[in-house]
Tab-separated table of C-alpha atoms in Angstrom:
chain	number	residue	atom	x	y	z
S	214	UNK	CA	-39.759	-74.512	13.914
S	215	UNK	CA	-36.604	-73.352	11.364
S	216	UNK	CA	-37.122	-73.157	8.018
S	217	UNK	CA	-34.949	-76.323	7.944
S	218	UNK	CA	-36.904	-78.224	10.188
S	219	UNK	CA	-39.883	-77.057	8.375
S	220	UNK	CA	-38.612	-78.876	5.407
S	221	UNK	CA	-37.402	-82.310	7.342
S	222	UNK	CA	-41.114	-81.784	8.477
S	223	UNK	CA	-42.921	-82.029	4.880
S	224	UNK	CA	-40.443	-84.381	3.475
S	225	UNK	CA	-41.420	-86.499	6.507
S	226	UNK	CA	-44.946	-86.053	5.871
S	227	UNK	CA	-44.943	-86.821	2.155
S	228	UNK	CA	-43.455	-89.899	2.735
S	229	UNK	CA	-46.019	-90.983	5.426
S	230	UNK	CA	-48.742	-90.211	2.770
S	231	UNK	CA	-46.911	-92.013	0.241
S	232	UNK	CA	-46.875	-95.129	2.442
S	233	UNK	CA	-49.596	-94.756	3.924
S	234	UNK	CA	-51.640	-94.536	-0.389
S	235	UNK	CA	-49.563	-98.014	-0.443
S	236	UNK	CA	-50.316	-99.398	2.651
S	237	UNK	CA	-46.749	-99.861	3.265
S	238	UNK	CA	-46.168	-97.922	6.688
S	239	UNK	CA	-44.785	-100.238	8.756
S	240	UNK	CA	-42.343	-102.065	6.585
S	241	UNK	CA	-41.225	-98.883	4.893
S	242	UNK	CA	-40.258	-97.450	8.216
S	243	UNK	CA	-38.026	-100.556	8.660
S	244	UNK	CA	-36.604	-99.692	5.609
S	245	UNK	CA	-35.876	-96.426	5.713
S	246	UNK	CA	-34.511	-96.684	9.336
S	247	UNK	CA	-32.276	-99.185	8.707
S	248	UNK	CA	-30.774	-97.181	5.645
S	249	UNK	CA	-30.534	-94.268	7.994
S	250	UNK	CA	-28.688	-95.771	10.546
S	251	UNK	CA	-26.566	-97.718	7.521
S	252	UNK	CA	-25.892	-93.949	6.514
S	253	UNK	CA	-25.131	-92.421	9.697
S	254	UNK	CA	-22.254	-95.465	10.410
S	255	UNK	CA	-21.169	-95.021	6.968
S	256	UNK	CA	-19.285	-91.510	6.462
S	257	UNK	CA	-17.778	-93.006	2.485
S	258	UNK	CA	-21.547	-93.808	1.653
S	259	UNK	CA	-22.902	-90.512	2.537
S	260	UNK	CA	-19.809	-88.780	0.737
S	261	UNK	CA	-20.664	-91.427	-2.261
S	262	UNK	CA	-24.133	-89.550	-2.219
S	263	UNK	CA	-23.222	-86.381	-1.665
S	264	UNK	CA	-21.111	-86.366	-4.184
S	265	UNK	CA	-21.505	-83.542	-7.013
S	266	UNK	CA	-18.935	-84.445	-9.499
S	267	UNK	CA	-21.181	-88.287	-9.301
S	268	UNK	CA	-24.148	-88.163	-11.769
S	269	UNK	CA	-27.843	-88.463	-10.083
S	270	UNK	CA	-28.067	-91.650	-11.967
S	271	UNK	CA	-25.182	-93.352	-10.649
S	272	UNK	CA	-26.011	-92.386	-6.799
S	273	UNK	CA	-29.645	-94.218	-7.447
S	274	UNK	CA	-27.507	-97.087	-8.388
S	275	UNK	CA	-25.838	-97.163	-5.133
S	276	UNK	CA	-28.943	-97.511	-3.722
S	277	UNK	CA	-30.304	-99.737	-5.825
S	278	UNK	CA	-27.422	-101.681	-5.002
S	279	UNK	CA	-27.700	-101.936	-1.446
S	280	UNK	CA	-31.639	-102.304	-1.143
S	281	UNK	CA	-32.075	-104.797	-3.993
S	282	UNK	CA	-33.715	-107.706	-2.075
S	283	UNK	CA	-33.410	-106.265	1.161
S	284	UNK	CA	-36.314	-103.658	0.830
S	285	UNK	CA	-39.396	-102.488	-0.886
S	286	UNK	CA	-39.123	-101.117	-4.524
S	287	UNK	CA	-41.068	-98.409	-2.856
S	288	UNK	CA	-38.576	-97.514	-0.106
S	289	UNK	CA	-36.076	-97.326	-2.578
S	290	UNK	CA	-38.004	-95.187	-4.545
S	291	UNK	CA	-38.566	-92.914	-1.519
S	292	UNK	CA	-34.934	-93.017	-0.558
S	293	UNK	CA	-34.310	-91.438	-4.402
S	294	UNK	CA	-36.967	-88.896	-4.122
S	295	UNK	CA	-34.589	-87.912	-0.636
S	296	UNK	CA	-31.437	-88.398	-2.296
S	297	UNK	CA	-32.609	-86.300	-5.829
S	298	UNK	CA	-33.808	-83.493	-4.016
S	299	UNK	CA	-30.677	-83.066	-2.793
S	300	UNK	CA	-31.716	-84.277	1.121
S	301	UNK	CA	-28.307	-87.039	1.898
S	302	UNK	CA	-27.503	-84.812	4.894
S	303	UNK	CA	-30.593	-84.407	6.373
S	304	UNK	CA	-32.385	-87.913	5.822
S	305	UNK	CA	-31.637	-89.191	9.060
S	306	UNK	CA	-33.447	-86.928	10.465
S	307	UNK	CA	-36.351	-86.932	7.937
S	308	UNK	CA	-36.336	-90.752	8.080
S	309	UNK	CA	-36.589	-90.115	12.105
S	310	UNK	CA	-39.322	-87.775	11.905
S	311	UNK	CA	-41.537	-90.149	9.200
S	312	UNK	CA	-41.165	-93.306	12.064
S	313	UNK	CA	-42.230	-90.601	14.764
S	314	UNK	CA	-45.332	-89.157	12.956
S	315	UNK	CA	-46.388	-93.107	11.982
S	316	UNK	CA	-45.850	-94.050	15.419
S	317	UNK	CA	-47.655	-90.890	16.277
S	318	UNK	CA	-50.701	-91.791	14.037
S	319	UNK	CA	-51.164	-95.156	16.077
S	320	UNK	CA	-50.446	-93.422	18.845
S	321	UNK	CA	-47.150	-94.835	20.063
S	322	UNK	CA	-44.002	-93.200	20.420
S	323	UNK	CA	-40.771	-94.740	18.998
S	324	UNK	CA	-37.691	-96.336	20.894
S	325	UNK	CA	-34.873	-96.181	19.282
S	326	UNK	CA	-33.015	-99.355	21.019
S	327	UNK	CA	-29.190	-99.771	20.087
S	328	UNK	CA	-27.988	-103.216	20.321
S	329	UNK	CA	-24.219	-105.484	20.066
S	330	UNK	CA	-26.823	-108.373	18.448
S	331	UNK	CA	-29.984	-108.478	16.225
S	332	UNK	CA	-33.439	-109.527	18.813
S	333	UNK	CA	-35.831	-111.509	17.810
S	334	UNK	CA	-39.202	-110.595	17.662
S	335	UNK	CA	-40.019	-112.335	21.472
S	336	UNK	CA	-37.233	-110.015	22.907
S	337	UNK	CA	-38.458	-106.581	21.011
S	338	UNK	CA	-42.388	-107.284	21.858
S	339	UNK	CA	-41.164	-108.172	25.612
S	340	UNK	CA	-38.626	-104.947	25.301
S	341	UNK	CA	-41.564	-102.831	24.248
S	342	UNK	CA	-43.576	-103.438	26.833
S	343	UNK	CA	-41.028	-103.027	29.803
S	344	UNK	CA	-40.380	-99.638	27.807
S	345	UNK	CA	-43.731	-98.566	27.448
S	346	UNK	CA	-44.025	-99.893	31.503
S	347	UNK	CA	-41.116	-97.795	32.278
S	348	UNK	CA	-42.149	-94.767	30.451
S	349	UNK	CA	-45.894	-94.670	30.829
S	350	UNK	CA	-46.393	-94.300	26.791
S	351	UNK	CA	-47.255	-96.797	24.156
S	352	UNK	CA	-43.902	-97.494	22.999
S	353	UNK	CA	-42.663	-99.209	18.952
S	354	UNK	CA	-39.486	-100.298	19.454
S	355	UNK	CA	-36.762	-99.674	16.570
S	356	UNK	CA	-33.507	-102.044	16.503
S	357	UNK	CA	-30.317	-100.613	15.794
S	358	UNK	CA	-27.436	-103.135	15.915
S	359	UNK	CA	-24.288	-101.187	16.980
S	360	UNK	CA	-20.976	-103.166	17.901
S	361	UNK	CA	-19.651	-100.428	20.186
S	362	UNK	CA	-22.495	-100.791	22.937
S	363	UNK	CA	-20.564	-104.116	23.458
S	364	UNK	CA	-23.441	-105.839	25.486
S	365	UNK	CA	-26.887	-104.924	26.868
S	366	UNK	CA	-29.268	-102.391	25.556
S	367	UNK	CA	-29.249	-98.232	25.120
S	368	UNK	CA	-33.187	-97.071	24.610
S	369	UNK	CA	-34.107	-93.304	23.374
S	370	UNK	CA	-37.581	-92.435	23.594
S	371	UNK	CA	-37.843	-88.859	22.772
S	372	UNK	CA	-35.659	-86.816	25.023
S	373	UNK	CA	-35.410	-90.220	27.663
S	374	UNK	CA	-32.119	-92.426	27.505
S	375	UNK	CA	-31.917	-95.666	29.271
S	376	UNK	CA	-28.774	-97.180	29.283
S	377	UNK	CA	-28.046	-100.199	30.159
S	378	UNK	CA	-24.994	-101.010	27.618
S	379	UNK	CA	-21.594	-102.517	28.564
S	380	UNK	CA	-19.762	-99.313	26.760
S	381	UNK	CA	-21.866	-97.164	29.259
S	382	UNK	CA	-20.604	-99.094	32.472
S	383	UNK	CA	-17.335	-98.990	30.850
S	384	UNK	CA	-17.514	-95.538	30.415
S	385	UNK	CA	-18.676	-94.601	34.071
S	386	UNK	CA	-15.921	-96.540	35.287
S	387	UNK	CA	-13.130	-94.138	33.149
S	388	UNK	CA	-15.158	-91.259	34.373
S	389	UNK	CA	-14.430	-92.604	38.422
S	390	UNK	CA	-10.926	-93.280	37.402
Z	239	UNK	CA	15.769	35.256	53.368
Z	240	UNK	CA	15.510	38.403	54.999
Z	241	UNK	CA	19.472	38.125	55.151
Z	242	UNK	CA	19.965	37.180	51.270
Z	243	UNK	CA	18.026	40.462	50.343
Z	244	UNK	CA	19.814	42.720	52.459
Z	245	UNK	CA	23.133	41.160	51.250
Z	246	UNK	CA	21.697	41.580	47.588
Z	247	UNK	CA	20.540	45.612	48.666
Z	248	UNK	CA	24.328	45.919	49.379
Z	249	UNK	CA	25.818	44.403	46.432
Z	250	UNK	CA	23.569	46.876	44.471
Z	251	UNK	CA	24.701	49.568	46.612
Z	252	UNK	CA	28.103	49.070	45.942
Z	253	UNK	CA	27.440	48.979	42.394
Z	254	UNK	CA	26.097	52.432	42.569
Z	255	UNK	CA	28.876	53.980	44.357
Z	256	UNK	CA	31.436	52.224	42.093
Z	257	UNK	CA	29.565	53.778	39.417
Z	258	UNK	CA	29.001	57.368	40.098
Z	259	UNK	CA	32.568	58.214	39.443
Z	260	UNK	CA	32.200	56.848	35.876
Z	261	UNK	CA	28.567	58.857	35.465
Z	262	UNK	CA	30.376	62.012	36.955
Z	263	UNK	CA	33.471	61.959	34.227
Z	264	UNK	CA	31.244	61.395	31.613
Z	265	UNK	CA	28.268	64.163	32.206
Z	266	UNK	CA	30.894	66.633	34.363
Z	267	UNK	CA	33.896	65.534	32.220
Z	268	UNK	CA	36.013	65.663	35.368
Z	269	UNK	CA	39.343	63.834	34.057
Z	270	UNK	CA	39.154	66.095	30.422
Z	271	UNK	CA	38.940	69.043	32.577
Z	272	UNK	CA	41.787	68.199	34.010
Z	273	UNK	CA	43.692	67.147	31.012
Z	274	UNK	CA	42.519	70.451	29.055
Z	275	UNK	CA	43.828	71.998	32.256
Z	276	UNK	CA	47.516	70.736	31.879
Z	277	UNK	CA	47.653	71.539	28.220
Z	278	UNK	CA	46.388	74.913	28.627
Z	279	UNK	CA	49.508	75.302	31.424
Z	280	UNK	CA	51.288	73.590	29.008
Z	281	UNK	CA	50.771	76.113	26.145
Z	282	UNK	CA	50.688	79.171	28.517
Z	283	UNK	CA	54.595	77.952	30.172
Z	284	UNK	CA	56.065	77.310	26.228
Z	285	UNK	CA	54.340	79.542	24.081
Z	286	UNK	CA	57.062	81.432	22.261
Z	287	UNK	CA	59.571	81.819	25.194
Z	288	UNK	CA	61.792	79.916	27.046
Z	289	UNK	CA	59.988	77.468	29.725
Z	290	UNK	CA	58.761	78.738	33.155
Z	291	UNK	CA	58.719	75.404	34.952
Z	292	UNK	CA	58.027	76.709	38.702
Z	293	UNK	CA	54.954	78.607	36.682
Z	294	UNK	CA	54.913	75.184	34.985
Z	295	UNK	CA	54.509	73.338	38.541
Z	296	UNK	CA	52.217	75.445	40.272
Z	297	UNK	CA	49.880	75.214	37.416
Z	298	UNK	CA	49.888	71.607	37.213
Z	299	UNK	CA	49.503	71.967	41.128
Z	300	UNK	CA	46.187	74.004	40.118
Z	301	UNK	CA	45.080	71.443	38.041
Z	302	UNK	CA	45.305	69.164	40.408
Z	303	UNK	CA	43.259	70.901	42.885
Z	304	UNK	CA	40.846	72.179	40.477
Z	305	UNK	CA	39.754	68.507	39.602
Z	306	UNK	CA	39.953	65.384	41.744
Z	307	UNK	CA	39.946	62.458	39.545
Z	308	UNK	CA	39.121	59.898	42.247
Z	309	UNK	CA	36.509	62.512	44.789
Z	310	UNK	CA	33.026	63.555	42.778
Z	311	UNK	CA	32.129	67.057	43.210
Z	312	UNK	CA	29.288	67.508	46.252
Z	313	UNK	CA	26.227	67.985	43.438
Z	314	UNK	CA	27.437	65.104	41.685
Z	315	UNK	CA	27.111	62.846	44.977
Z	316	UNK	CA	23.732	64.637	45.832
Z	317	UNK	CA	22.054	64.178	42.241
Z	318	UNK	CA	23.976	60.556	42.506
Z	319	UNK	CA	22.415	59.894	45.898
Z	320	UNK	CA	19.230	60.636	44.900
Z	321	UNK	CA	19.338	58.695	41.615
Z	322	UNK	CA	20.577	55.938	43.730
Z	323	UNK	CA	17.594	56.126	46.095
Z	324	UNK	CA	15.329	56.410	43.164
Z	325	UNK	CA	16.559	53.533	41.855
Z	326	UNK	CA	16.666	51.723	45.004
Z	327	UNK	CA	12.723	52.533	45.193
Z	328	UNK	CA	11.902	51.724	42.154
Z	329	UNK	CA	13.815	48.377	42.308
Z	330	UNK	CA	12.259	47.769	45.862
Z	331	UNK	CA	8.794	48.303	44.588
Z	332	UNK	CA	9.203	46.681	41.030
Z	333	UNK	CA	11.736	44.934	40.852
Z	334	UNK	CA	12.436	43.035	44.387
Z	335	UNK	CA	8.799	41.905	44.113
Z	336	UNK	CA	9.177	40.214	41.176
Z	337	UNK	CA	12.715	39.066	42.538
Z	338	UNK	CA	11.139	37.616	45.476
Z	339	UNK	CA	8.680	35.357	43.821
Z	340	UNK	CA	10.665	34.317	41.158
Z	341	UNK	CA	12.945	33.702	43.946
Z	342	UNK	CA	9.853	32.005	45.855
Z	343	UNK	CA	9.197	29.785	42.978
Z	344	UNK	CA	12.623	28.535	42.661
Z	345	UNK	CA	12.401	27.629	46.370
Z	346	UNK	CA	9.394	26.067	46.098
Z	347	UNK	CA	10.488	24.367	42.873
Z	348	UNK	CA	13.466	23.343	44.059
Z	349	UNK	CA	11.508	22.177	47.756
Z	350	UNK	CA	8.760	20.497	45.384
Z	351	UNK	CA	11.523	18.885	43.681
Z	352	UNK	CA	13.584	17.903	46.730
Z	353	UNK	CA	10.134	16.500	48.486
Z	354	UNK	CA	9.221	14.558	44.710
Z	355	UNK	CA	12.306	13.172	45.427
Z	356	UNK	CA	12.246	12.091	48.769
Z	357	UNK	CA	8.983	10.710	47.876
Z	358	UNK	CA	10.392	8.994	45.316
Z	359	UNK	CA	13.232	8.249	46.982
Z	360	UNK	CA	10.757	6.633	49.866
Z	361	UNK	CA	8.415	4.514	46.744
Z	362	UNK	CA	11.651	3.452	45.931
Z	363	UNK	CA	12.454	2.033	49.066
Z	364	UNK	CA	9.244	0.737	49.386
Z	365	UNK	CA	8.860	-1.022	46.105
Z	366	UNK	CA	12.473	-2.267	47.000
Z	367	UNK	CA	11.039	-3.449	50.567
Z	368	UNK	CA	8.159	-5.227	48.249
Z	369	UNK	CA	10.415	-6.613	46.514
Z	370	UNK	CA	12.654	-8.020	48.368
Z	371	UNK	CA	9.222	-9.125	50.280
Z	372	UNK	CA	8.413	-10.901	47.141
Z	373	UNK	CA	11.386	-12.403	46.519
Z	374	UNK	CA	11.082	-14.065	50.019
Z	375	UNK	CA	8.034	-15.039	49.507
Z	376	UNK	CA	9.389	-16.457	45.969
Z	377	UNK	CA	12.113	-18.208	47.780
Z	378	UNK	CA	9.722	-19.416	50.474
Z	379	UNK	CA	7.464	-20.849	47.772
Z	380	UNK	CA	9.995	-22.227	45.815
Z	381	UNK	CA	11.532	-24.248	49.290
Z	382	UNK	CA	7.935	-25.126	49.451
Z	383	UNK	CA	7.923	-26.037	45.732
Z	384	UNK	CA	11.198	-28.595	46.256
Z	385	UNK	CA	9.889	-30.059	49.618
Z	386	UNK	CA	6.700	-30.901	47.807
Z	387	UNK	CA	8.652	-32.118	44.835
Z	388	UNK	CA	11.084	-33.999	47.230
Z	389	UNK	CA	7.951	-35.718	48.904
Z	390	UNK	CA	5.908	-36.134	44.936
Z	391	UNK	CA	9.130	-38.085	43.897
Z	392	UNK	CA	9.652	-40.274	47.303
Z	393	UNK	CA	6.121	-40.765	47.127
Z	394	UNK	CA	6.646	-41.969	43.624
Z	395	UNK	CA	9.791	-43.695	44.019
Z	396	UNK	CA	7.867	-46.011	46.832
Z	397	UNK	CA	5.035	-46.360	44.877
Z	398	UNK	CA	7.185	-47.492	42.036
Z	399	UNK	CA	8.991	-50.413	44.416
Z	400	UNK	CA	5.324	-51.166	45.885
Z	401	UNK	CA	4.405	-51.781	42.764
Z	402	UNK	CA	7.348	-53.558	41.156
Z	403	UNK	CA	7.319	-56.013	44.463
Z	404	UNK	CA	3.301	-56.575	43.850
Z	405	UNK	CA	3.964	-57.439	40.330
Z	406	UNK	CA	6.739	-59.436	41.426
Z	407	UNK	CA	4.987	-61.137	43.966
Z	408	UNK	CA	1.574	-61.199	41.367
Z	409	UNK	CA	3.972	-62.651	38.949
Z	410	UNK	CA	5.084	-65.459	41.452
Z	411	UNK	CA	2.166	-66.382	42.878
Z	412	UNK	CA	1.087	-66.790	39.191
Z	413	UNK	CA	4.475	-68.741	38.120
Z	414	UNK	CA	3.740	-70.685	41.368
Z	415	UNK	CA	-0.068	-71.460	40.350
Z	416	UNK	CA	0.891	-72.455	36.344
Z	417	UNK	CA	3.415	-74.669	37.998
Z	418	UNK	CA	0.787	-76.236	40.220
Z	419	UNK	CA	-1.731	-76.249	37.246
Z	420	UNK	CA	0.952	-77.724	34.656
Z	421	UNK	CA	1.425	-80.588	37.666
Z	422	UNK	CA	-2.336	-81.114	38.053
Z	423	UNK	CA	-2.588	-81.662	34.236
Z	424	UNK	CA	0.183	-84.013	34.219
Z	425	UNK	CA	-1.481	-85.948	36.962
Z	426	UNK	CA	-4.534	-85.340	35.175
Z	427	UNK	CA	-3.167	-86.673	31.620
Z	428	UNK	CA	-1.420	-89.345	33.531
Z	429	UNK	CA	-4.664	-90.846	35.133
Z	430	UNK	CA	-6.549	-90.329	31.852
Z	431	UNK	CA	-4.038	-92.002	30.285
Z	432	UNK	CA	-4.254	-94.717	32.693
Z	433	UNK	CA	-7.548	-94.996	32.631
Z	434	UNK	CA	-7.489	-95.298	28.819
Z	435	UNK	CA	-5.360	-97.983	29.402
Z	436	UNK	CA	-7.494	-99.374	31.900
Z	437	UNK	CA	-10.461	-99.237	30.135
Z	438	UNK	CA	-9.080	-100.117	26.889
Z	439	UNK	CA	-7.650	-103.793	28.686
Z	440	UNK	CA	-11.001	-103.680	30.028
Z	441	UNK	CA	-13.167	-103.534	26.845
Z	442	UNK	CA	-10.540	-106.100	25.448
Z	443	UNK	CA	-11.565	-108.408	28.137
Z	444	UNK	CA	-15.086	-108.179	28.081
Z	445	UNK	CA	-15.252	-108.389	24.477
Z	446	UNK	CA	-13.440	-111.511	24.755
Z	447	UNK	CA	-15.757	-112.399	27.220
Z	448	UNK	CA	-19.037	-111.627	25.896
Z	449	UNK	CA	-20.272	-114.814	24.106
Z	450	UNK	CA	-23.709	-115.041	22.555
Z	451	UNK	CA	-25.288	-116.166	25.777
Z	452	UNK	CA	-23.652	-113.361	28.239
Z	453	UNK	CA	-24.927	-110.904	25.519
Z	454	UNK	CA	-28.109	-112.395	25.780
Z	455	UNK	CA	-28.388	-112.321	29.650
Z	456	UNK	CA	-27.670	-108.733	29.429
Z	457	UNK	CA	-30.665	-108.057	27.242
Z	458	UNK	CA	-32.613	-110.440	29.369
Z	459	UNK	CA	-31.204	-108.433	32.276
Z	460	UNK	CA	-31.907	-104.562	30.830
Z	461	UNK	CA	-35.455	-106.196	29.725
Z	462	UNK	CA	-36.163	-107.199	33.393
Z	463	UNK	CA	-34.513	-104.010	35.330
Z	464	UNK	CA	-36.220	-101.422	32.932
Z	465	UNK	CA	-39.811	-103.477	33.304
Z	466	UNK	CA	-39.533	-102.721	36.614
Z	467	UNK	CA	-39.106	-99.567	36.959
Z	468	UNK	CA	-42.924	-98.785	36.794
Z	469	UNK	CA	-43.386	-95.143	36.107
């Protein structure tokens, strides 16, 4: 493990242990993974808080701003910690390590399901258990709604893709053409 | 040699007899004799009285045959004889000796020198034979030198069009394979393109397509295939 990994590592870990002392695990990591992938399809937002010339105080407003009544005072608190400590370009991958390691403690491992439409909870439960069927693990699935899969489903479990997206067919087909 | 000495033995000889007049009318005075003679008839015939020259004549006849100024007296060619044979023995025991070798030397100076210089005449000759030997062999090598350079620059000079028609022909063959790699990217961007194209009308037409309920039969769809694919 890098030095750099190291550090995603313990940030990843602090946060669990901050959840976890407020019983907050699960909907934290809904959170936090929903501003992650919000940051990842946002390069103006993660140049917003990567900003030096912008004062610490007014990139914890942009936060504010877009969690106020969509998450937990305490994942927006966390998210500040990340951002203050100067961790914008690698929270993605801290947030992605904190959902592993809570999946890990109940002993699941965490899908990471792209989708052209939100599922409701029926679909996800019935999606996690074909997953967790197909891979042979215990699987959480986490919902990323991404326009440019066009239709169907992409799942990443770990190192595993299973596509099954409209952009992927499309894609095969250029690569035959 | 024998011949050179007895030729010498008369020269001296010669010189001995030519001499002995000259010794005799110095020690016998034969010639002043004679002169006193013919001034004592001369005084005696005008002393005083008139001149008596039959008395004259006869004593100048006298004088004459008193003294011979050519013919020695017989002592004179005795003693001159023996002086000569004295001589003659002394030189032959003394002096012919030394003669001889000195002449003996000069012969075999003059041989040594005439032999030195046949022999150097012949190391002439024979550094002259080695070297016009050598400048054969010179001119051989140096034909041998130009044949090889005649051959080192043909060899060259096909080496040189060898290699000027490989590098042509590299230099073709590569022309000819950046032609056929420039067409196979054309073709290449030209079906990507089209395929863009494609695609892109594609995508339109699906996303035009996809309503809520296709999108959810595709979910129900990936749901179903991946469930089944027990591990």
């Amino acid at each position: 493990m890098t030095a750099a990994e190291s550090k995603v590592d313990a940030y990843a870990r602090a946060i669990l242990a901050i959840a976890r002392a407020e019983d907050r695990v699960a909907p934290v990591e809904d959170d936090l993974f929903r501003f992650a992938r919000a940051l990842e399809g946002s390069e103006s937002l993660r140049v917003a808080l990567t900003d030096p010339q912008l004062p610490l105080e007014r990139r914890l407003a942009v936060v504010d701003e877009l969690t106020a009544g969509k998450a937990l005072p305490l994942s927006a608190a966390l998210l500040g910690m990340l951002i203050g400590a100067g961790r914008v370009n690698d929270l993605g991958e801290t947030v992605d390590r904190f959902v592993a390691l809570a999946a890990a403690s109940r002993e699941r491992e965490v899908a990471e399901v792209r989708s052209a439409i939100e599922l409701d909870e029926e679909q996800i439960a019935r999606l996690a258990e074909a997953l967790g069927r197909a891979t042979g693990k215990a699987v959480e699935v986490k919902v990323i709604v991404d326009p440019s899969v066009l239709g169907g489903l992409v799942a990443r479990i770990g190192d595993t893709v299973i596509d099954g997206s409209v952009r992927h067919r499309l894609d095969q087909m250029k690569a035959q053409l | 040699m024998r011949i050179r000495t007895l030729l010498l033995a008369g020269l001296l000889a010669v010189g001995m007899v030519m001499a002995m007049p000259t010794g005799a009318h110095a020690s016998g005075g034969g010639p002043k004799e004679v002169f006193e003679c013919v001034e004592k008839a001369i005084e005696n015939n005008t002393e005083g009285k008139s001149v008596d020259y039959e008395a004259f004549e006869n004593a100048l006849e006298d004088c004459k045959k008193a003294k011979s100024l050519v013919t020695p007296a017989l002592p004179e060619i005795i003693w001159g004889g023996i002086a000569f044979l004295i001589v003659l023995a002394v030189l032959m025991k003394f002096a012919f000796p030394a003669l001889k070798k000195g002449l003996k030397a000069r012969e075999d100076k003059i041989r040594e020198d005439l032999e030195s210089a046949s022999r150097a005449r012949e190391e002439a000759e024979a550094e002259s034979a080695q070297y016009r030997a050598q400048i054969g062999d010179a001119r051989s090598e140096a034909n041998v030198i130009v044949e090889e350079a005649r051959a080192d620059a043909e060899r060259i000079r096909r080496e040189v069009v060898a290699r000027a028609e490989a590098e042509a022909a590299d230099t073709r063959e590569r022309a000819q394979e950046d032609i056929r790699l420039a067409q196979e990217r054309a073709v290449s961007d030209l079906r990507a393109q089209v395929a863009d194209l494609s695609i892109g009308l594609a995508e339109k037409v699906v996303e035009r397509n996809l309503d809520r309920d296709t999108q959810i039969a595709l979910i129900e769809s990936y749901i179903n295939s991946v469930g089944n694919e027990t591990r």
